[in-house]
Short mmCIF file of C-alpha atoms in Angstrom, two decimals:
data_model
loop_
_atom_site.label_atom_id
_atom_site.label_comp_id
_atom_site.label_asym_id
_atom_site.label_seq_id
_atom_site.Cartn_x
_atom_site.Cartn_y
_atom_site.Cartn_z
CA MET A 1 68.14 49.07 90.83
CA TYR A 2 66.28 50.01 87.65
CA ASP A 3 68.54 50.65 84.68
CA PRO A 4 67.58 52.37 82.47
CA PRO A 5 65.06 54.53 84.39
CA ALA A 6 61.38 54.53 83.48
CA ASP A 7 60.12 56.38 80.40
CA LEU A 8 56.97 57.59 82.15
CA ILE A 9 55.83 58.09 85.75
CA ILE A 10 52.13 58.30 86.61
CA PRO A 11 51.19 59.40 90.15
CA ILE A 12 48.50 57.60 92.12
CA SER A 13 47.59 60.27 94.63
CA ALA A 14 44.82 62.54 95.86
CA SER A 15 43.63 65.05 93.28
CA ASP A 16 42.42 67.56 95.90
CA SER A 17 45.58 69.61 96.39
CA THR A 18 43.97 71.77 99.11
CA LYS A 19 44.78 68.98 101.59
CA GLY A 20 47.97 67.82 99.90
CA TYR A 21 48.47 64.98 97.49
CA TRP A 22 48.52 62.16 100.03
CA PHE A 23 45.50 59.89 100.29
CA ILE A 24 44.24 60.01 103.90
CA VAL A 25 43.13 56.52 105.00
CA GLU A 26 41.05 56.68 108.20
CA GLY A 27 40.20 53.01 108.73
CA ASP A 28 40.47 49.51 107.33
CA LEU A 29 37.31 50.04 105.26
CA ASP A 30 38.53 53.36 103.85
CA VAL A 31 40.03 52.41 100.48
CA LYS A 32 41.35 55.15 98.18
CA PHE A 33 41.45 54.84 94.41
CA GLU A 34 42.69 56.50 91.23
CA LYS A 35 41.97 55.68 87.58
CA VAL A 36 44.89 54.99 85.24
CA ARG A 37 45.03 54.34 81.50
CA PHE A 38 48.17 52.57 80.33
CA PRO A 39 49.96 53.32 77.05
CA LEU A 40 49.47 50.39 74.69
CA ASN A 41 53.21 50.01 74.20
CA THR A 42 53.94 49.49 77.91
CA ARG A 43 56.45 46.66 78.29
CA LYS A 44 57.24 46.91 82.01
CA VAL A 45 55.64 48.55 85.06
CA VAL A 46 56.72 48.93 88.69
CA LEU A 47 54.57 50.50 91.40
CA GLU A 48 56.46 52.43 94.09
CA LEU A 49 54.37 52.71 97.27
CA TYR A 50 54.76 55.28 100.06
CA VAL A 51 53.11 54.99 103.49
CA SER A 52 53.18 57.14 106.62
CA PHE A 53 51.18 56.44 109.80
CA HIS A 54 49.91 59.07 112.23
CA GLY A 55 47.23 59.93 114.78
CA THR A 56 45.95 56.96 116.76
CA ASP A 57 47.93 54.58 114.53
CA GLU A 58 51.33 56.31 114.76
CA PHE A 59 52.50 53.53 117.10
CA TRP A 60 50.45 50.72 115.56
CA TYR A 61 53.19 48.19 116.40
CA THR A 62 52.41 48.75 120.12
CA ASN A 63 48.61 48.60 119.91
CA PRO A 64 46.79 46.06 122.11
CA SER A 65 43.68 44.19 121.06
CA ASN A 66 40.23 45.76 121.12
CA SER A 67 39.08 43.22 123.72
CA TYR A 68 41.82 44.35 126.11
CA ILE A 69 40.67 47.96 125.75
CA ARG A 70 37.01 47.02 126.31
CA MET A 71 37.65 44.79 129.33
CA ASN A 72 39.63 47.54 131.05
CA ASN A 73 37.05 50.23 130.20
CA SER A 74 39.83 52.23 128.60
CA SER A 75 39.22 55.34 126.54
CA ASP A 76 42.47 54.78 124.62
CA PRO A 77 41.59 54.84 120.88
CA ARG A 78 44.76 52.95 119.91
CA GLY A 79 43.52 49.43 119.23
CA ASN A 80 43.04 46.84 116.48
CA GLY A 81 46.17 44.96 117.58
CA ALA A 82 49.72 45.29 116.25
CA PHE A 83 49.38 44.04 112.67
CA ARG A 84 49.09 46.28 109.62
CA GLU A 85 49.35 45.53 105.92
CA VAL A 86 49.08 48.07 103.11
CA PHE A 87 47.54 46.60 99.96
CA VAL A 88 47.15 47.61 96.32
CA SER A 89 44.56 46.28 93.88
CA ILE A 90 43.70 46.80 90.22
CA ASP A 91 39.99 46.63 89.40
CA GLY A 92 39.42 44.83 92.70
CA LYS A 93 42.16 42.23 92.16
CA LEU A 94 44.95 42.18 94.76
CA VAL A 95 48.30 42.83 93.05
CA GLY A 96 50.60 43.92 95.89
CA SER A 97 50.89 44.28 99.65
CA GLU A 98 53.48 45.27 102.22
CA MET A 99 53.87 44.96 105.98
CA PRO A 100 55.63 48.29 106.47
CA PHE A 101 58.81 49.12 108.34
CA PRO A 102 57.87 50.61 111.76
CA VAL A 103 59.25 54.13 111.40
CA ILE A 104 59.52 56.03 114.71
CA PHE A 105 59.04 59.77 114.23
CA THR A 106 60.96 62.42 116.18
CA GLY A 107 58.43 62.67 119.01
CA GLY A 108 58.03 58.91 119.28
CA ILE A 109 58.53 56.68 122.37
CA ASN A 110 60.90 59.21 123.96
CA PRO A 111 61.62 62.44 122.05
CA LEU A 112 64.94 62.88 123.89
CA LEU A 113 66.32 59.82 122.04
CA TRP A 114 66.15 61.53 118.66
CA LYS A 115 68.39 64.57 119.13
CA PRO A 116 70.43 65.18 117.02
CA VAL A 117 70.10 61.72 115.38
CA VAL A 118 66.60 60.68 114.30
CA ALA A 119 65.20 57.16 114.12
CA ILE A 120 65.70 55.08 110.98
CA GLY A 121 63.48 56.34 108.17
CA ALA A 122 62.07 59.33 110.08
CA PHE A 123 63.51 61.88 107.62
CA ASN A 124 63.57 59.52 104.63
CA LEU A 125 60.50 57.30 104.54
CA PRO A 126 61.16 53.91 102.93
CA SER A 127 59.24 53.11 99.77
CA TYR A 128 58.13 49.68 98.57
CA ASP A 129 58.34 48.41 94.99
CA PHE A 130 55.96 45.97 93.29
CA ASP A 131 56.78 44.66 89.82
CA LEU A 132 53.35 44.63 88.15
CA THR A 133 54.61 43.51 84.73
CA PRO A 134 52.85 40.11 85.08
CA PHE A 135 49.52 42.01 85.18
CA LEU A 136 50.00 43.98 81.95
CA GLY A 137 47.67 41.60 80.14
CA MET A 138 44.83 42.98 82.29
CA VAL A 139 45.36 46.65 81.50
CA LEU A 140 46.60 47.11 77.92
CA ASP A 141 43.15 47.72 76.40
CA GLU A 142 42.76 51.53 76.05
CA LYS A 143 40.48 51.58 79.11
CA ASP A 144 40.73 53.21 82.53
CA HIS A 145 41.67 50.85 85.35
CA VAL A 146 41.08 51.51 89.03
CA PHE A 147 44.07 51.37 91.38
CA SER A 148 43.02 51.05 95.03
CA ILE A 149 45.13 51.44 98.18
CA GLY A 150 44.05 50.48 101.70
CA VAL A 151 45.39 49.40 105.10
CA THR A 152 44.35 46.10 106.69
CA ASP A 153 43.34 46.68 110.35
CA GLY A 154 44.31 50.34 110.02
CA ILE A 155 42.74 53.05 112.18
CA LYS A 156 42.85 56.83 111.88
CA TYR A 157 45.01 57.75 110.08
CA TRP A 158 47.48 56.73 107.32
CA LEU A 159 48.93 58.80 104.49
CA VAL A 160 49.48 56.72 101.34
CA ASP A 161 50.28 57.31 97.69
CA ALA A 162 52.24 55.70 94.88
CA ASN A 163 54.04 56.21 91.59
CA LEU A 164 53.71 53.99 88.54
CA HIS A 165 57.06 53.66 86.78
CA ILE A 166 56.38 52.67 83.17
CA TRP A 167 58.83 51.49 80.53
CA LEU A 168 57.69 51.83 76.90
CA ASP A 169 58.57 49.93 73.74
CA SER A 170 60.07 52.71 71.63
CA SER A 171 60.00 50.52 68.51
CA SER A 172 56.31 49.68 68.63
CA THR A 173 52.97 51.38 69.31
CA ILE A 174 51.40 48.27 70.82
CA VAL A 175 52.56 45.16 72.66
CA GLU A 176 50.87 41.90 73.61
CA ALA A 177 50.70 40.65 77.19
CA LYS A 178 49.02 37.97 79.29
CA ASN A 179 48.80 37.09 82.98
CA VAL A 180 49.58 33.36 83.27
CA VAL A 181 49.84 32.71 87.04
CA ASN A 182 48.22 34.79 89.78
CA ILE A 183 48.58 33.34 93.26
CA TYR A 184 48.17 36.29 95.63
CA PRO A 185 46.21 35.14 98.68
CA GLU A 186 45.35 37.15 101.75
CA SER A 187 47.82 36.85 104.62
CA GLU A 188 47.36 33.89 106.95
CA ILE A 189 47.07 35.48 110.39
CA SER A 190 46.94 33.81 113.80
CA ARG A 191 46.29 35.77 117.00
CA SER A 192 46.43 34.80 120.65
CA GLU A 193 45.98 36.83 123.81
CA GLU A 194 45.78 36.29 127.54
CA PHE A 195 45.26 39.08 130.03
CA GLN A 196 43.94 39.82 133.48
CA SER A 197 43.09 43.40 134.27
CA LEU A 198 45.96 45.59 132.95
CA ASP A 199 48.50 42.76 132.61
CA GLY A 200 48.65 40.34 129.73
CA SER A 201 50.27 39.16 126.53
CA PHE A 202 49.33 39.43 122.85
CA GLU A 203 50.89 37.50 119.99
CA ILE A 204 50.34 37.76 116.25
CA LYS A 205 51.86 35.67 113.47
CA ALA A 206 51.26 36.23 109.78
CA GLU A 207 52.57 34.63 106.60
CA LYS A 208 52.05 35.10 102.89
CA PHE A 209 53.41 33.32 99.83
CA THR A 210 52.91 34.91 96.43
CA ARG A 211 53.57 33.66 92.92
CA LEU A 212 52.95 35.77 89.82
CA GLU A 213 53.81 35.16 86.19
CA GLY A 214 53.02 36.87 82.92
CA TRP A 215 54.52 37.39 79.48
CA VAL A 216 54.97 40.48 77.33
CA LYS A 217 55.63 40.29 73.60
CA SER A 218 57.39 43.42 72.36
CA SER A 219 60.19 44.37 69.97
CA SER A 220 62.58 42.91 72.58
CA GLY A 221 60.99 39.48 72.13
CA ASN A 222 58.59 37.41 74.20
CA LEU A 223 59.71 37.87 77.80
CA THR A 224 58.14 36.17 80.82
CA THR A 225 58.33 37.86 84.23
CA SER A 226 58.02 35.59 87.27
CA ILE A 227 57.65 36.95 90.82
CA LEU A 228 58.01 34.86 93.99
CA GLN A 229 57.56 36.43 97.41
CA GLU A 230 57.47 35.09 100.96
CA VAL A 231 56.66 37.27 103.97
CA LYS A 232 56.75 36.37 107.67
CA PHE A 233 55.53 38.64 110.47
CA THR A 234 55.67 38.14 114.25
CA SER A 235 54.58 40.41 117.09
CA ALA A 236 54.72 39.78 120.84
CA ILE A 237 53.47 42.32 123.39
CA LYS A 238 53.60 41.90 127.18
CA PHE A 239 52.18 44.13 129.92
CA LYS A 240 53.29 43.58 133.54
CA ARG A 241 53.12 45.31 136.95
CA LYS A 242 49.62 46.66 136.38
CA GLY A 243 50.53 47.78 132.88
CA THR A 244 53.51 49.90 133.94
CA TYR A 245 56.13 47.55 132.42
CA LYS A 246 55.63 46.98 128.70
CA THR A 247 57.66 45.16 126.06
CA PHE A 248 56.98 45.13 122.33
CA LYS A 249 58.82 42.78 119.99
CA GLN A 250 58.21 42.66 116.26
CA ASN A 251 60.00 41.18 113.27
CA ILE A 252 59.22 41.30 109.56
CA GLU A 253 61.08 39.12 107.05
CA VAL A 254 60.62 39.44 103.29
CA ARG A 255 62.15 37.46 100.45
CA ARG A 256 61.29 38.57 96.92
CA GLU A 257 62.63 37.11 93.67
CA ALA A 258 61.94 38.52 90.21
CA LYS A 259 63.08 36.62 87.11
CA VAL A 260 62.77 37.45 83.43
CA LEU A 261 63.05 34.61 80.90
CA ASN A 262 63.15 34.76 77.10
CA ASP A 263 60.94 32.69 74.80
CA VAL A 264 63.30 29.68 74.95
CA GLY A 265 63.60 29.75 78.74
CA GLY A 266 66.94 31.56 78.92
CA LEU A 267 67.55 33.76 81.94
CA VAL A 268 67.54 37.46 81.03
CA SER A 269 67.66 38.91 84.56
CA ARG A 270 67.21 37.86 88.16
CA VAL A 271 66.86 40.06 91.24
CA ILE A 272 66.60 38.70 94.79
CA VAL A 273 65.78 41.01 97.70
CA LYS A 274 65.88 39.89 101.34
CA ARG A 275 64.82 42.25 104.15
CA LYS A 276 64.52 41.99 107.92
CA TYR A 277 62.98 44.61 110.20
CA PRO A 278 63.53 43.67 113.88
CA LEU A 279 62.12 45.97 116.56
CA LYS A 280 62.13 45.84 120.35
CA VAL A 281 60.70 48.54 122.61
CA THR A 282 60.60 48.49 126.43
CA THR A 283 58.89 51.15 128.54
CA VAL A 284 58.68 51.34 132.33
CA THR A 285 56.49 53.90 134.10
CA LEU A 286 57.61 54.97 137.60
CA PRO A 287 56.41 57.59 140.10
CA GLY A 288 57.82 61.06 139.49
CA SER A 289 59.31 63.59 141.90
CA LYS A 290 55.87 65.14 142.39
CA ASN A 291 52.35 63.78 142.59
CA ASP A 292 51.42 65.04 139.14
CA THR A 293 54.51 63.69 137.34
CA CYS A 294 55.82 60.31 136.29
CA VAL A 295 59.14 58.96 135.04
CA LEU A 296 59.21 56.97 131.80
CA VAL A 297 62.24 54.72 131.24
CA THR A 298 62.63 53.66 127.61
CA ASN A 299 64.75 51.30 125.53
CA VAL A 300 64.47 51.01 121.74
CA THR A 301 66.38 48.66 119.44
CA HIS A 302 65.52 48.51 115.76
CA ALA A 303 67.24 47.82 112.46
CA VAL A 304 67.03 47.39 108.71
CA ASN A 305 68.92 44.43 107.27
CA GLU A 306 68.70 44.27 103.47
CA ARG A 307 70.48 42.09 100.91
CA ILE A 308 70.05 42.63 97.17
CA LYS A 309 71.42 40.37 94.45
CA ASN A 310 71.01 41.61 90.88
CA GLY A 311 72.59 39.14 88.49
CA LYS A 312 76.25 38.92 89.48
CA LEU A 313 76.09 42.10 91.56
CA SER A 314 75.12 42.16 95.21
CA SER A 315 74.86 44.59 98.11
CA HIS A 316 74.20 44.35 101.83
CA VAL A 317 73.00 47.10 104.18
CA ILE A 318 72.71 46.94 107.96
CA ASN A 319 71.38 50.01 109.74
CA LYS A 320 70.91 49.52 113.49
CA GLN A 321 70.07 51.82 116.39
CA VAL A 322 70.15 51.13 120.14
CA SER A 323 68.63 53.88 122.31
CA ASN A 324 68.15 54.24 126.06
CA GLY A 325 66.80 57.04 128.18
CA TRP A 326 64.38 58.37 130.76
CA MET A 327 62.21 61.43 131.08
CA GLU A 328 60.04 62.97 133.75
CA VAL A 329 56.69 63.98 132.33
CA ARG A 330 53.74 66.10 133.42
CA ASP A 331 50.75 65.52 131.14
CA HIS A 332 52.47 65.63 127.72
CA SER A 333 55.33 67.95 128.70
CA VAL A 334 58.88 66.65 129.23
CA LEU A 335 60.34 68.27 132.37
CA SER A 336 63.76 66.61 132.46
CA GLY A 337 65.59 63.51 131.33
CA GLU A 338 68.62 61.85 129.81
CA ALA A 339 69.03 59.88 126.60
CA MET A 340 71.64 58.18 124.45
CA THR A 341 71.57 56.59 121.00
CA ASN A 342 74.17 54.44 119.26
CA GLN A 343 73.83 53.85 115.54
CA THR A 344 75.85 51.67 113.16
CA TYR A 345 75.44 51.79 109.39
CA VAL A 346 77.24 49.24 107.22
CA TYR A 347 77.09 49.07 103.42
CA ARG A 348 78.95 46.43 101.43
CA ASP A 349 79.16 45.52 97.73
CA GLU A 350 81.75 44.28 95.22
CA LEU A 351 83.61 47.59 95.31
CA GLY A 352 84.19 47.60 99.04
CA CYS A 353 82.65 48.59 102.34
CA TYR A 354 81.48 51.71 104.15
CA VAL A 355 80.93 51.81 107.91
CA ARG A 356 79.72 54.73 109.99
CA THR A 357 79.17 54.68 113.74
CA VAL A 358 77.46 57.53 115.57
CA ALA A 359 76.72 58.09 119.25
CA THR A 360 74.68 60.80 120.94
CA LEU A 361 74.29 61.72 124.59
CA ASN A 362 71.74 64.18 125.96
CA GLY A 363 71.29 65.96 122.64
CA ARG A 364 74.99 66.12 121.74
CA LEU A 365 76.94 64.21 119.13
CA VAL A 366 79.76 62.48 121.04
CA LYS A 367 80.99 60.08 118.36
CA ASP A 368 81.03 60.06 114.56
CA ASN A 369 83.49 57.63 112.99
CA THR A 370 83.80 56.45 109.39
CA ALA A 371 85.72 53.41 108.13
CA TYR A 372 86.09 51.53 104.86
CA ALA A 373 86.76 48.06 106.24
CA CYS A 374 83.83 45.79 107.02
CA PRO A 375 83.45 44.12 110.41
CA SER A 376 83.64 40.33 110.30
CA LEU A 377 79.93 39.86 111.04
CA VAL A 378 78.84 41.27 107.66
#
């Protein structure tokens, strides 16, 4: 997507290597930071953000509200509702945020579902790019600037870090830059809930519209970068049958447009990215074969749907998994069970199409087909 690649990459990560280079975020007030000094001839900058959620927030997209936990006198630490947003700021000014794709790790929901195929993103975490070129006017001053990363509504714990990809003006030692438009509000969030004892429903809707604009004057001319982004988030959780029947539905939609114009308003480049992350999880808890066991029936459907248009070039990716299974459990040990997963991956661009379909059953690969003709729905 970035051609040519960056001239310089600066990590934004933990400096204490004894615990690894990830920042460990343990709550929504736990904001991590790193100081960065930009080269004066920086003409373009993109921040690449990585996030990974664990502990009591590993399944944040299934978390009920805190009031539900209190009213039922539950000791379950997984609360704060089912909305999370990772944000990045420079010197306290919000410059980027992302509602992350809900990666399910190999022990998640039902571990039998993920053998030998793992859930989308489990072995290759998605990263999130923010074009920060409109903010160069704030940071090209030979001073250190504080980059901060945090998680809205997050609980213990998240691993986060980032890379700054920097493009330099090789023909100049200094460039001029200015931030012209900076509309980056906090997300508008609405929440509703209704529950009685262990049964109830929880809904969350969130929206954000962002507009950024700034110019950079370098040896390539006076170029203005304009960023428009719209994000929509929905989450619906329902508990029935004394909390033994649970459904979780979530969808994230993102549209991001980045344009670069020259000093007479001519279009230099235009990139449009559209993403959808639908997720549906159903779990049913039934009595097991013995008094100290239970049977958990699970269904998981999730997908990544991404369209990218870069000038006259375009690409479309659909990666979808449908998984079903059951397992008999004692405490946290799986005693027996069955599981199946069907996955379809479709990639399409101007050069053609690639389709791969995979099916697993009880830990065995039973189907693995590849084709180079797109189905009609793409």
